[in-house]
XYZ file of C-alpha atoms in Angstrom:
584
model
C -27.169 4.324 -54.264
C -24.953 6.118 -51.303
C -26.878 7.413 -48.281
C -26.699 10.256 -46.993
C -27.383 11.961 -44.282
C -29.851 14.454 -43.468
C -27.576 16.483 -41.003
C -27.829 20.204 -39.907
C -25.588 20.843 -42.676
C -27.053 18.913 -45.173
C -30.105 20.667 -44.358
C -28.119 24.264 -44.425
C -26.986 22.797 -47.615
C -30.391 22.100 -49.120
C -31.821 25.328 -47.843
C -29.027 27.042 -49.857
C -29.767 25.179 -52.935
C -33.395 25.312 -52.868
C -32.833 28.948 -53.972
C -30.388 28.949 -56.861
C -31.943 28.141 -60.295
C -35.360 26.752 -60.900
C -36.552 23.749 -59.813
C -38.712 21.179 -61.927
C -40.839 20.240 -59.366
C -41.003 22.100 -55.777
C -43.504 19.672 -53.135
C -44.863 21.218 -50.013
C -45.903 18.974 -47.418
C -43.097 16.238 -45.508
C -45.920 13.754 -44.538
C -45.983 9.910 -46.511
C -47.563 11.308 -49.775
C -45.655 14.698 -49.837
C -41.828 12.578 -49.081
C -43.539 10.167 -51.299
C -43.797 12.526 -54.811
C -40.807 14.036 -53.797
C -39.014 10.767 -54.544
C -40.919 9.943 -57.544
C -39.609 13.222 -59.101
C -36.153 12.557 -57.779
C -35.810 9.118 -59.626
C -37.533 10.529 -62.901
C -34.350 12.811 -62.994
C -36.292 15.826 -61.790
C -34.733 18.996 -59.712
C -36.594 18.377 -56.896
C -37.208 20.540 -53.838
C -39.085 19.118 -50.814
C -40.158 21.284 -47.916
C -41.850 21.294 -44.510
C -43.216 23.473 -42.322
C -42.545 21.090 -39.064
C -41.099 17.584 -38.873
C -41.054 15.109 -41.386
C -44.177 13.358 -40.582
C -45.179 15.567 -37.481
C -48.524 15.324 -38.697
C -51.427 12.701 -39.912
C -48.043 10.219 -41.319
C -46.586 9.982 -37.442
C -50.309 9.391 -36.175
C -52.033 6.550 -37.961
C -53.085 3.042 -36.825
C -49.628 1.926 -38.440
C -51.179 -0.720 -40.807
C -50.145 -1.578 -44.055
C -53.146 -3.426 -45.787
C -55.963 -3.517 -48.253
C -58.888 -2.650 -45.895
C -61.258 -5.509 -45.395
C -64.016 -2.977 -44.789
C -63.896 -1.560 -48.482
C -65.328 -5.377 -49.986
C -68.090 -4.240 -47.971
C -68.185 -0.935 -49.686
C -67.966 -3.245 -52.987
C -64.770 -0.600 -53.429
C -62.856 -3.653 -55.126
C -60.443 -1.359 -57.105
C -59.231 0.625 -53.688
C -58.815 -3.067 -51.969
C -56.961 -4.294 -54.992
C -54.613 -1.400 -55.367
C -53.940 -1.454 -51.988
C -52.979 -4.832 -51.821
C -50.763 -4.744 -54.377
C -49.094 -1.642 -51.993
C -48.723 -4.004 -49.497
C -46.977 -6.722 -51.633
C -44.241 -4.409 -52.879
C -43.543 -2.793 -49.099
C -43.077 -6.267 -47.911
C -41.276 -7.575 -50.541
C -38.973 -5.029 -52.143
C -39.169 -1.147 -51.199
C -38.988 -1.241 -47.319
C -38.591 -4.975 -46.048
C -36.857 -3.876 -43.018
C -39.916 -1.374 -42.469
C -42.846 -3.156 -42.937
C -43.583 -6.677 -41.200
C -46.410 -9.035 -41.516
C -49.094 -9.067 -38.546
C -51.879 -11.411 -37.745
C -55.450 -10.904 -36.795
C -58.545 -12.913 -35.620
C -61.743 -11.929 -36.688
C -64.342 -12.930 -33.761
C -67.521 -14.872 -35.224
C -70.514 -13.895 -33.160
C -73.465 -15.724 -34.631
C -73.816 -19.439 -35.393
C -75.262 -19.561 -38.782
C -74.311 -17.162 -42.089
C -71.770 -14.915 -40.841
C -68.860 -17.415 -40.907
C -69.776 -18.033 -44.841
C -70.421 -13.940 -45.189
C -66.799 -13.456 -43.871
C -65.194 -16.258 -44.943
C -66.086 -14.805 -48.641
C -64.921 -11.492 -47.776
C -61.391 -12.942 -46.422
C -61.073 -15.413 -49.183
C -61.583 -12.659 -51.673
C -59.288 -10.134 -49.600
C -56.499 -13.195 -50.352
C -57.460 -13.917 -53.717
C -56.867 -10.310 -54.885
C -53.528 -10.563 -53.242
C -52.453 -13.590 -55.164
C -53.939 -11.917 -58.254
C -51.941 -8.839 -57.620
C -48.450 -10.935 -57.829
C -47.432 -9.320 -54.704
C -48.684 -11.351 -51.996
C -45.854 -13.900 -51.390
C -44.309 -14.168 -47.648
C -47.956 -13.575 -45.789
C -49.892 -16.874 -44.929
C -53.457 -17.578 -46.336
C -56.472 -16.740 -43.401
C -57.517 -20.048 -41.654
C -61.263 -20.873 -40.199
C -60.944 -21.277 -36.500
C -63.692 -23.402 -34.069
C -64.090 -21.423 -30.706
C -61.479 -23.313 -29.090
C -59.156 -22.420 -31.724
C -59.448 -19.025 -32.152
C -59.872 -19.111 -27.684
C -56.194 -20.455 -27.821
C -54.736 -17.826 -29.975
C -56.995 -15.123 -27.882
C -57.371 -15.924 -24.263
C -57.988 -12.744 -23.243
C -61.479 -12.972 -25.183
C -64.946 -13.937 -22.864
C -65.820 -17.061 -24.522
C -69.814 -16.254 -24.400
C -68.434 -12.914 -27.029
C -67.441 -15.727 -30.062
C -68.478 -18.611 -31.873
C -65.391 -19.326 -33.796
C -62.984 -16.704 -35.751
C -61.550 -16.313 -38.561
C -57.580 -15.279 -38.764
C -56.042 -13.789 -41.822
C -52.509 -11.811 -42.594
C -52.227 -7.856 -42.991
C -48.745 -5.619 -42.629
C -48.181 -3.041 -40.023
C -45.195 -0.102 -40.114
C -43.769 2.486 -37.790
C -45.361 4.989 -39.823
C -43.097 8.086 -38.681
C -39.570 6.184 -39.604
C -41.163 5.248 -42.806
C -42.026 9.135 -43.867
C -38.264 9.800 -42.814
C -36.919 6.887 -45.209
C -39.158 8.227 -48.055
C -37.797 12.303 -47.549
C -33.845 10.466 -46.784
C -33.685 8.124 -50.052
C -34.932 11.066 -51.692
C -32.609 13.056 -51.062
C -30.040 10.541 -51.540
C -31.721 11.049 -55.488
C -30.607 14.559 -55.578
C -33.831 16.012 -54.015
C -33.258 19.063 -51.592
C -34.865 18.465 -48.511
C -35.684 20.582 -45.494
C -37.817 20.476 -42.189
C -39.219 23.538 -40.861
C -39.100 25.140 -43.194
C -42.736 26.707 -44.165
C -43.801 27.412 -47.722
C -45.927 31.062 -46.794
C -46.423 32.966 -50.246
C -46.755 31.493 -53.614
C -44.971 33.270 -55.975
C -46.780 34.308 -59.594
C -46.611 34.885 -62.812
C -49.586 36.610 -63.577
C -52.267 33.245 -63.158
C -49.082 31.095 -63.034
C -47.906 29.705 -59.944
C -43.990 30.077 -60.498
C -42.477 28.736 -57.107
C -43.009 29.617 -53.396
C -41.124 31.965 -50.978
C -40.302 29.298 -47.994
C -38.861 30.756 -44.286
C -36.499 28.713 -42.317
C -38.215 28.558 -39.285
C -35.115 28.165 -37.394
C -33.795 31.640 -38.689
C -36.719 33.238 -39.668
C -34.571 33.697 -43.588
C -37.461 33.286 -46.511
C -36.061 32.586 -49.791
C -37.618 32.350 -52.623
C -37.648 28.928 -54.428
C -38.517 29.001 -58.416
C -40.209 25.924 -59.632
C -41.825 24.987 -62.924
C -44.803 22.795 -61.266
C -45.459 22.809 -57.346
C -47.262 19.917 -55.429
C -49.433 20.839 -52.559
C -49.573 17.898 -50.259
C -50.101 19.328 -47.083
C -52.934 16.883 -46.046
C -55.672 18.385 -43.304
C -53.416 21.606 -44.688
C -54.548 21.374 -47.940
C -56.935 24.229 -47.674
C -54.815 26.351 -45.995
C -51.963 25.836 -48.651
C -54.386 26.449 -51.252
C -55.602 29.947 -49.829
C -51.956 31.011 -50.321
C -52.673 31.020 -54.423
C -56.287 33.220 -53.741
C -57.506 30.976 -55.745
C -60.589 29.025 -54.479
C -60.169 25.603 -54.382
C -61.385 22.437 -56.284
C -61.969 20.210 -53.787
C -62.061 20.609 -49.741
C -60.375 18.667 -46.985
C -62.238 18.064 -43.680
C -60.922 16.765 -40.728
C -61.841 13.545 -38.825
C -60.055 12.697 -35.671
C -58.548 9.170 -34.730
C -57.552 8.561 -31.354
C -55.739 5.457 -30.464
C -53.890 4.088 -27.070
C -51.063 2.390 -25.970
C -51.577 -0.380 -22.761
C -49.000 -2.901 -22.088
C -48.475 -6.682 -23.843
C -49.316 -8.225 -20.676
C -52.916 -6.156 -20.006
C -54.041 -8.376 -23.001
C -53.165 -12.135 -23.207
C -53.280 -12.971 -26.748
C -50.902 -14.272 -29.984
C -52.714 -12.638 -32.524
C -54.261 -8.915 -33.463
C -57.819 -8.876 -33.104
C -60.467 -6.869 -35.727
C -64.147 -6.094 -33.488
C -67.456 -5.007 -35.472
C -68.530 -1.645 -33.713
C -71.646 0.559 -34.550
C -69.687 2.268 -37.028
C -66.675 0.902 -38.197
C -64.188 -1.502 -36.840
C -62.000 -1.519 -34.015
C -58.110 -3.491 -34.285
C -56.321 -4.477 -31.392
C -52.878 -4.427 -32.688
C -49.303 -5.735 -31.814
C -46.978 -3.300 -31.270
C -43.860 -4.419 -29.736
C -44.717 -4.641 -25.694
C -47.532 -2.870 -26.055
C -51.294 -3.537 -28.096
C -52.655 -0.198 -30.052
C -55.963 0.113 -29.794
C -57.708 2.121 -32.135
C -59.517 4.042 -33.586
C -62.212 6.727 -33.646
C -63.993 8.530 -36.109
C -65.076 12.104 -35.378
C -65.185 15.455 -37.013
C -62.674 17.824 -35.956
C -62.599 21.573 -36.742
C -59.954 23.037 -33.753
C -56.488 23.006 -33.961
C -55.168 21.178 -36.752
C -50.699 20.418 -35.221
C -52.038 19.131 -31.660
C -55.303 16.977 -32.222
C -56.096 16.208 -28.992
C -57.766 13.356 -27.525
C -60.575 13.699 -24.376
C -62.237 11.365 -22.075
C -64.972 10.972 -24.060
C -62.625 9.006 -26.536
C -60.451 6.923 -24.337
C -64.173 5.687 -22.675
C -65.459 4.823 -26.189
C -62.284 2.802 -26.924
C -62.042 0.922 -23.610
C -65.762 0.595 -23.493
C -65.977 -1.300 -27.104
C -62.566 -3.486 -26.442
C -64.095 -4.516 -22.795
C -66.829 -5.565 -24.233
C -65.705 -8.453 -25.263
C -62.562 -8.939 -22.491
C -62.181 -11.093 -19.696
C -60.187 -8.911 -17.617
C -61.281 -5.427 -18.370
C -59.269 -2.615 -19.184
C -59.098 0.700 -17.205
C -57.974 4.247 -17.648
C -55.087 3.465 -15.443
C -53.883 0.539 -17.750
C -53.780 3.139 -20.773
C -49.804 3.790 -21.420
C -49.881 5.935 -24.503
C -52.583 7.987 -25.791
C -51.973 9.721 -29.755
C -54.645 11.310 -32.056
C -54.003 11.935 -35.427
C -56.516 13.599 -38.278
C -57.451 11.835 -41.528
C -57.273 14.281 -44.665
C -61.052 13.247 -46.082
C -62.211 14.774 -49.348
C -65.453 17.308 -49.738
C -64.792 18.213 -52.870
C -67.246 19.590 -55.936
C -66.319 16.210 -57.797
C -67.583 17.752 -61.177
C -64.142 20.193 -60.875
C -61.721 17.433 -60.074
C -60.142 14.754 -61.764
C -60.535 11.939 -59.915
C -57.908 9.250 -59.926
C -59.396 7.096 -57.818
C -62.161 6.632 -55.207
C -59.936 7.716 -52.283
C -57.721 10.181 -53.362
C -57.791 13.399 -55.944
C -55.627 14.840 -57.830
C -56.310 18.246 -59.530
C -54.224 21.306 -61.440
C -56.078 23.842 -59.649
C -53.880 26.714 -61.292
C -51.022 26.403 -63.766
C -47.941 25.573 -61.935
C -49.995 23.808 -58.650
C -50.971 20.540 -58.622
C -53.108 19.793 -55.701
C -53.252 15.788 -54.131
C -55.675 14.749 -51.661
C -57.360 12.410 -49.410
C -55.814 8.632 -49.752
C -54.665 6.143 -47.007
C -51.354 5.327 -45.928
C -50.846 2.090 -47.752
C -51.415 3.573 -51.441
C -49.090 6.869 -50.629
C -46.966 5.603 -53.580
C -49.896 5.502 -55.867
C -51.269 9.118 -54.678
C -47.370 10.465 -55.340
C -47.628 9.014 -58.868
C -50.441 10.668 -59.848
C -49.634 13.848 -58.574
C -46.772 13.879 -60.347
C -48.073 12.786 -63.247
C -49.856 15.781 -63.194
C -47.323 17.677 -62.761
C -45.165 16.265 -65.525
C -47.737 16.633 -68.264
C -47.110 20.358 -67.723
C -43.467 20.684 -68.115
C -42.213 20.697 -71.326
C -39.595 18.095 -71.484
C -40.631 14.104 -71.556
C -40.529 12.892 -68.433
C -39.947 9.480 -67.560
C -42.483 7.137 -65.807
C -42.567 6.364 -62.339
C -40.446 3.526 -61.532
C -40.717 3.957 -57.461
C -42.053 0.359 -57.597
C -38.345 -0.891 -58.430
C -36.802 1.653 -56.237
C -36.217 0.130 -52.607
C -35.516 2.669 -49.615
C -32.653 3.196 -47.847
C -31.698 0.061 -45.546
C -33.890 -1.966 -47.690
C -30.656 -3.608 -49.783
C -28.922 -6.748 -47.979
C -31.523 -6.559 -44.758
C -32.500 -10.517 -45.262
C -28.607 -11.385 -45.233
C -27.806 -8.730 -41.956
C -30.601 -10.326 -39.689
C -29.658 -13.935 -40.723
C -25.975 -12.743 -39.897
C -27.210 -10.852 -36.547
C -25.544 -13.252 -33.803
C -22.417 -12.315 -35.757
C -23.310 -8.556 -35.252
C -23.743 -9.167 -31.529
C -20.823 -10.545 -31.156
C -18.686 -8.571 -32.756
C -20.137 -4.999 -31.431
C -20.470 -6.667 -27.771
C -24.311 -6.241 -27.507
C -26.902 -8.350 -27.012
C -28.407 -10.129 -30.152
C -32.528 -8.454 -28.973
C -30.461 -5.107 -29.476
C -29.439 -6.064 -32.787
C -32.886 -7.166 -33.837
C -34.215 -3.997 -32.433
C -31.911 -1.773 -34.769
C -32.527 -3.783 -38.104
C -36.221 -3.421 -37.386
C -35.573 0.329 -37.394
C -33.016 1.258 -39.612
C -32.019 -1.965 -41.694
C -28.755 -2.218 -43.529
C -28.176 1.462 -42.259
C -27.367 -0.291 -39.115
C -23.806 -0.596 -39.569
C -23.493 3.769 -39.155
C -25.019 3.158 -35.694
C -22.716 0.265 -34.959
C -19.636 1.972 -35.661
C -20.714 5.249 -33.801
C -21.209 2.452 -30.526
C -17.598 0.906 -31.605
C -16.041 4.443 -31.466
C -18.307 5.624 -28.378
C -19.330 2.123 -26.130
C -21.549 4.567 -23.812
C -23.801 5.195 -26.706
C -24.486 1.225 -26.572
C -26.420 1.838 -23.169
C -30.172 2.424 -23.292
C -31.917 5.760 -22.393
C -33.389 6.326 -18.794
C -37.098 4.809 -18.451
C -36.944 4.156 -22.274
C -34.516 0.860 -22.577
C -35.901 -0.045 -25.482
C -33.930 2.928 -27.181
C -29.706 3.385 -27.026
C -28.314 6.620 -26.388
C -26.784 5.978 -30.093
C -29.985 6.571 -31.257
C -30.434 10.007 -29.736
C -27.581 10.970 -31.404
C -28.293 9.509 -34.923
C -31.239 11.037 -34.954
C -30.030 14.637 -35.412
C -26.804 13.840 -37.053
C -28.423 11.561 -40.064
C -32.244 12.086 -39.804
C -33.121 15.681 -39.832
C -34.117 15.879 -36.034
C -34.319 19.584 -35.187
C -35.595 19.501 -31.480
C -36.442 17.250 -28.417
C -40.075 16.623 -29.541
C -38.945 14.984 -32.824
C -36.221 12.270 -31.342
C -38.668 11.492 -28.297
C -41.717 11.659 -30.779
C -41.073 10.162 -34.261
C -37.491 9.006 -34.485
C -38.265 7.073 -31.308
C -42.029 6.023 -29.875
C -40.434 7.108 -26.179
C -43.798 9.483 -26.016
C -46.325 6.900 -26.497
C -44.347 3.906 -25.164
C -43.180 4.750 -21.407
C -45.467 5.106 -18.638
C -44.168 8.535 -17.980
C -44.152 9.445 -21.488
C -40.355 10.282 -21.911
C -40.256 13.254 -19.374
C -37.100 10.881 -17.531
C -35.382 10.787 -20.951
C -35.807 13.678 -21.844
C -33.101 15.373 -20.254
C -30.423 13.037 -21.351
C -31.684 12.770 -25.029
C -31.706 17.066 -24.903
C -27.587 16.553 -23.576
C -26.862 14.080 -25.971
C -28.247 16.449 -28.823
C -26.941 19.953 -28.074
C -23.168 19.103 -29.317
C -24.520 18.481 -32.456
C -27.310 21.374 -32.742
C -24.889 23.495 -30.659
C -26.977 24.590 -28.033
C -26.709 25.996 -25.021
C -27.170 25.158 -21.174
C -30.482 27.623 -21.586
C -31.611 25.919 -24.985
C -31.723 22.556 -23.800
C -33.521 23.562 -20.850
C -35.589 25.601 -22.842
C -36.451 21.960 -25.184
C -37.100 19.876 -22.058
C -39.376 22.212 -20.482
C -41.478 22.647 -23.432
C -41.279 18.797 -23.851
C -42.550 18.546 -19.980
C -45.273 21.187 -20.676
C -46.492 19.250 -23.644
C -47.170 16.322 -22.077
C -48.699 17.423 -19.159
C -51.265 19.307 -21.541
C -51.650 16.401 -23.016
C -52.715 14.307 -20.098
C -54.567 17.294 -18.556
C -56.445 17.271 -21.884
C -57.319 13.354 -21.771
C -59.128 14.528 -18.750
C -61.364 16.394 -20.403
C -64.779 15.824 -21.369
C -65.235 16.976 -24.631
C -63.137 18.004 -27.539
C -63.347 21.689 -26.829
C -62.396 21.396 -23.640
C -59.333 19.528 -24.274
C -58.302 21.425 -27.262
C -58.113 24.238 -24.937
C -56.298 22.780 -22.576
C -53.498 21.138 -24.967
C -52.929 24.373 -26.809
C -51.629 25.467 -22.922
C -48.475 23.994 -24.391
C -47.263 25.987 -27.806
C -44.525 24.741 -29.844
C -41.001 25.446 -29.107
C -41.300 27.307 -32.987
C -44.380 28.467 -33.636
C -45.864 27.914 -36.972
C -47.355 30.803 -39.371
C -47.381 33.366 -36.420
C -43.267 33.714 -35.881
C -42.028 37.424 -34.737
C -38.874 37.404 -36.464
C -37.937 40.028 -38.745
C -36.964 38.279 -41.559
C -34.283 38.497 -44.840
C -35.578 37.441 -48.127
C -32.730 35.959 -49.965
C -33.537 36.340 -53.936
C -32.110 33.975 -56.058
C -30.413 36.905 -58.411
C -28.792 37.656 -55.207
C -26.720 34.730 -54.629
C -23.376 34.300 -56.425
C-alpha cells in the first residue's frame, strides 16, 4: 500500500470527486468510529466518501483519557463480553494495526484494607489477564504482579504510605488518540476513500423515504455539492442527534452528553514509575504517563451547552486535585496544573425496543433506508463499532460485499516500525539529529518517518524545535498541512501536536512561528496568519478564563467568548451548489 498524502490538493481533489457518480457508502463524522467505517468500506472495495464538518478528530476522538484497554471496571459490571471484546482490541493495536501508535503502560492499583480486597482484586486482575490470553491477542504486555506496601511504595513514592496496604500492578495500552483518528481517515484514503475536513454534511438528500446521499459545504469556500450515496453512516458522536434531525425523521435511539475533564501537570510534580488507578465515589480515577507530563483524569457529568468547546470550570479541576491529593505526599495545586482538556462521551438513551443492539455499549440501527445510524462505544472497540455499522450498511446494497478484514489491515507507518527503531542510532546519524528526536518521530508517525527526514535533509532549519514547545520540530509544522489535512493553526497546535495541553503557556509562543511556517503552503496572507494566531490567543485565554469559573454555565459562557476561526452550521456565505449532472 502507497501513502498518500492528505494535502490541500488532495483534499481539493477529494472534494471534486465526492460529487461525480454515486458513492456506495458516504460516512459523516471524522472522529475514531466515523475514520474507522470509512476504512472498513474502503478495504471491502467500496466507493467510499468520508466527510467532516471540523478536524479530523476535533471532537470526543482528540479528547479522551488516551487508553487503549479492556476496562477493569466492566468485571464489576459482570459486562464480560464488552471486557473481552475489548481486549482482544487491544491485542491487535499493539500487535499488528498501529504498533507505532499504541504502547503498553503500567498501573498500580492501591490496596486499602488488610483483609478481602487483595483476593477481590486480585480475581478481577487475574481474570482481566486471563481473557487476554484467551483472546490470542495479548502477547508483548506482562502479567499483573501482587505487590507488599514496600513494593508497590518503591514503584510509587509519591503515595502517603498510611493511603495503602499493598497494590496490585497490571498492563493496559495508552494512544495519542488525535494522531490515531488521522491514521485511520489517511490509510483510508490511501484505499481509495475520498476524504475531506470541514467540510459539513447540512441536508440529506431523498428519494421519497430514501435517504439517497447528502449535500456537504466546504466550509473553506462556502461551495455545497451534492454527494449521491447508496447507504450513508451517521457517526457524528454527541452529534448524532443533530445529524439525525437533518432526515426529519425522529430518531431510534438518543445521545446524551457527559463531560470528562482531565489535566496535564508535569513528570516531576509526581514521583512515580508506574500509572496509578484510585477508587472514587463514583468511578475511578488514573493517573497516567504521558511523556513529561501525568494525565489525570476524569470526570463524569452531564453536559447540555455547547457541544465543539466543552469547557472545563473550577469546580472540576478541585474535584480532580482534591481526589488525587488525597492520597499524595506532596499535594498538588492549581498552579501545578499545565494542561487542562474536556472532552464529551457519546452515551446512549435510546428506546432499546427500536434498536438493534450489537452490543452492550454501542448501537447500531437503519433508522431510514439509506442511513445507518452508530452510537455510543469506547475508544478501544472503534473497529468493532465501524464493522457493524457497516455491516448494516452492506446488507442494503445489492451487490455481495465482502467481510471486514480491518483486523489484517495495519495503518499507515505500521509496516517495518520494529526494524526502523532497532535501526534508529543509524537514523541519527545519518540525518545529524539526536537519537531522543528520532524516537520522538517513530512514536508519532512510524515508518512514515523517512518523508519527515528527507524534508529536514533538504531544509536542516526544519530539524530545530518550535519556540516553548521543543518537544516538536518545525518539520512537523509543516508536515502537518502538507500530508495530514491540517487546515488552520488550532489543528497543528491542537491534534497534530499536544503543544496546547503540553506547554505552560499553552502554545501562544509557538504559535506565531507554526502560523509562518504554514501560510506558504495554505497560501495565506500577512492578515490571515494574524487573523489564525489571534483567534488561537483568544481561545486560550477563554479557556483559562473559563477554568476560573465556578460552574459549568459560567464557563461555557465565558469560552464561547472565543468563536471559531470558521464557524460551524451558522456560516454567511452565499453559497454555489455544484450538481453532479453539472460537472463534465
Amino acid at each position: 500500500m502507497k501513502a498518500v498524502a492528505l494535502s490541500p490538493e488532495a483534499r481539493a481533489q477529494a472534494l471534486e470527486g465526492l460529487g461525480r457518480g454515486e458513492l456506495d457508502v458516504l460516512v459523516i463524522g471524522g472522529g475514531v468510529v466515523g475514520a474507522g467505517a470509512a476504512l472498513d468500506a474502503a478495504t471491502r472495495g467500496l466507493r467510499v466518501g468520508l466527510v467532516e464538518a471540523r478536524d479530523w478528530a476535533s471532537g470526543t476522538s482528540s479528547r479522551s483519557s488516551k487508553l487503549i484497554h479492556g476496562g477493569l471496571r466492566y468485571l464489576e459490571m459482570l459486562d464480560f463480553h464488552l471486557v473481552a471484546e475489548a481486549l482482544e482490541e487491544r491485542g491487535l493495536l499493539l500487535q499488528r494495526l498501529a504498533p507505532h501508535l499504541v504502547r503498553p503502560v503500567p498501573f498500580l492499583y492501591p490496596l486499602q484494607h488488610r483483609f478481602g480486597e487483595r483476593l477481590y482484586v486480585g480475581t478481577g486482575v487475574l481474570l482481566y489477564d486471563t481473557m487476554a490470553l484467551a483472546s490470542g491477542t495479548s502477547r508483548g504486555l506482562p502479567h499483573h504482579r501482587h505487590l507488599l506496601k514496600r513494593q508497590a511504595l518503591r514503584e510509587a513514592p509519591a503515595l502517603r504510605p498510611d493511603t495503602l496496604v499493598g497494590a496490585v500492578q497490571y498492563w493496559d495500552a495508552q494512544v495519542d488518540d488525535a494522531r490515531h483518528t488521522l491514521f485511520l481517515a489517511r490509510t483510508a484514503a490511501a484505499y481509495g476513500a475520498l476524504v475531506a475536513n470541514r467540510t459539513q454534511a447540512t441536508r440529506f438528500l431523498r428519494q421519497g423515504e430514501r435517504v439517497t446521499g447528502a449535500a456537504v459545504t466546504d466550509l473553506e469556500t462556502g461551495t455545497v455539492t451534492e454527494v449521491r450515496a447508496k447507504q450513508v453512516i451517521n457517526a457524528t458522536g454527541v452529534w448524532t442527534d443533530d445529524t439525525q434531525s437533518l432526515a426529519g425523521a425522529r430518531g431510534q435511539f438518543h445521545v446524551r452528553a457527559s463531560k470528562g475533564v482531565h489535566l496535564l501537570v508535569p513528570r516531576d510534580r509526581i514521583n512515580s514509575r508506574t500509572g496509578i488507578i484510585l477508587r472514587t465515589e463514583k468511578s475511578v480515577l488514573f493517573i497516567i504517563p504521558w511523556g513529561r507530563h501525568w494525565i489525570i483524569g476524569t470526570t463524569d457529568t452531564d453536559w447540555d451547552l455547547d457541544k465543539a468547546h466543552p469547557a472545563a470550570s473550577s469546580e472540576d479541576v478541585r474535584y480532580l486535585l482534591d481526589h488525587v491529593n488525597a492520597v499524595m505526599v506532596t499535594p498538588l495545586s492549581p498552579a501545578d496544573v499545565e494542561g487542562v482538556y474536556a472532552g464529551l462521551r457519546p452515551l446512549l438513551a435510546g428506546e432499546a425496543a427500536e434498536t438493534s443492539k450489537l452490543s452492550r455499549e454501542h448501537l447500531v440501527a437503519h433508522t431510514l433506508p439509506g442511513l445507518v445510524v452508530v452510537a455510543g462505544g469506547k475508544y478501544t472497540t472503534y473497529r468493532v463499532m465501524a464493522k457493524d455499522a457497516v455491516d448494516e450498511a452492506a446488507r442494503a446494497l445489492d451487490e455481495l460485499v465482502p467481510d471486514c478484514v480491518t483486523s489484517k489491515v495495519p495503518l499507515l507507518g505500521a509496516d517495518g516500525h520494529p526494524a526502523l527503531w532497532n535501526s534508529r542510532h543509524l537514523l541519527a546519524q545519518r540525518y545529524g539529529l539526536h537519537v531522543a528526536r528520532i524516537e520522538h518521530l517513530l512514536g508519532r508517525y512510524g515508518s512514515l518517518v523517512h518523508e519527515l527526514l528527507d524534508m529536514v535533509a533538504a531544509d536542516p532549519a526544519l530539524g530545530e524545535p518550535l519556540p516553548s514547545s521543543d518537544d516538536y520540530l518545525r518539520v512537523e509544522a509543516v508536515y502537518a498541512v502538507t500530508h495530514e489535512g491540517a487546515r488552520h493553526l488550532e489543528d497543528v497546535l491542537t491534534r497534530r501536536t499536544r503543544i496546547s495541553i503540553e506547554s505552560w503557556d499553552r502554545g501562544t509562543d509557538a504559535a506565531g512561528p507554526v502560523a509562518e511556517l504554514m501560510a506558504p503552503h495554505l497560501g495565506w496572507d500577512n492578515e490571515q496568519a494574524e487573523r489564525e494566531v489571534g483567534q488561537y490567543v483568544a481561545r486560550v485565554a477563554a479557556e483559562r478564563e473559563a477554568q476560573q469559573q465556578p460552574d459549568d454555565r459560567a464557563a461555557d459562557a465565558v469560552r464561547l467568548g472565543a468563536p471559531d476561526i470558521i464557524p460551524v452550521r451558522d456560516w454567511l456565505w452565499t453559497v454555489r451548489v455544484v450538481h453532479p449532472r453539472a460537472r463534465s
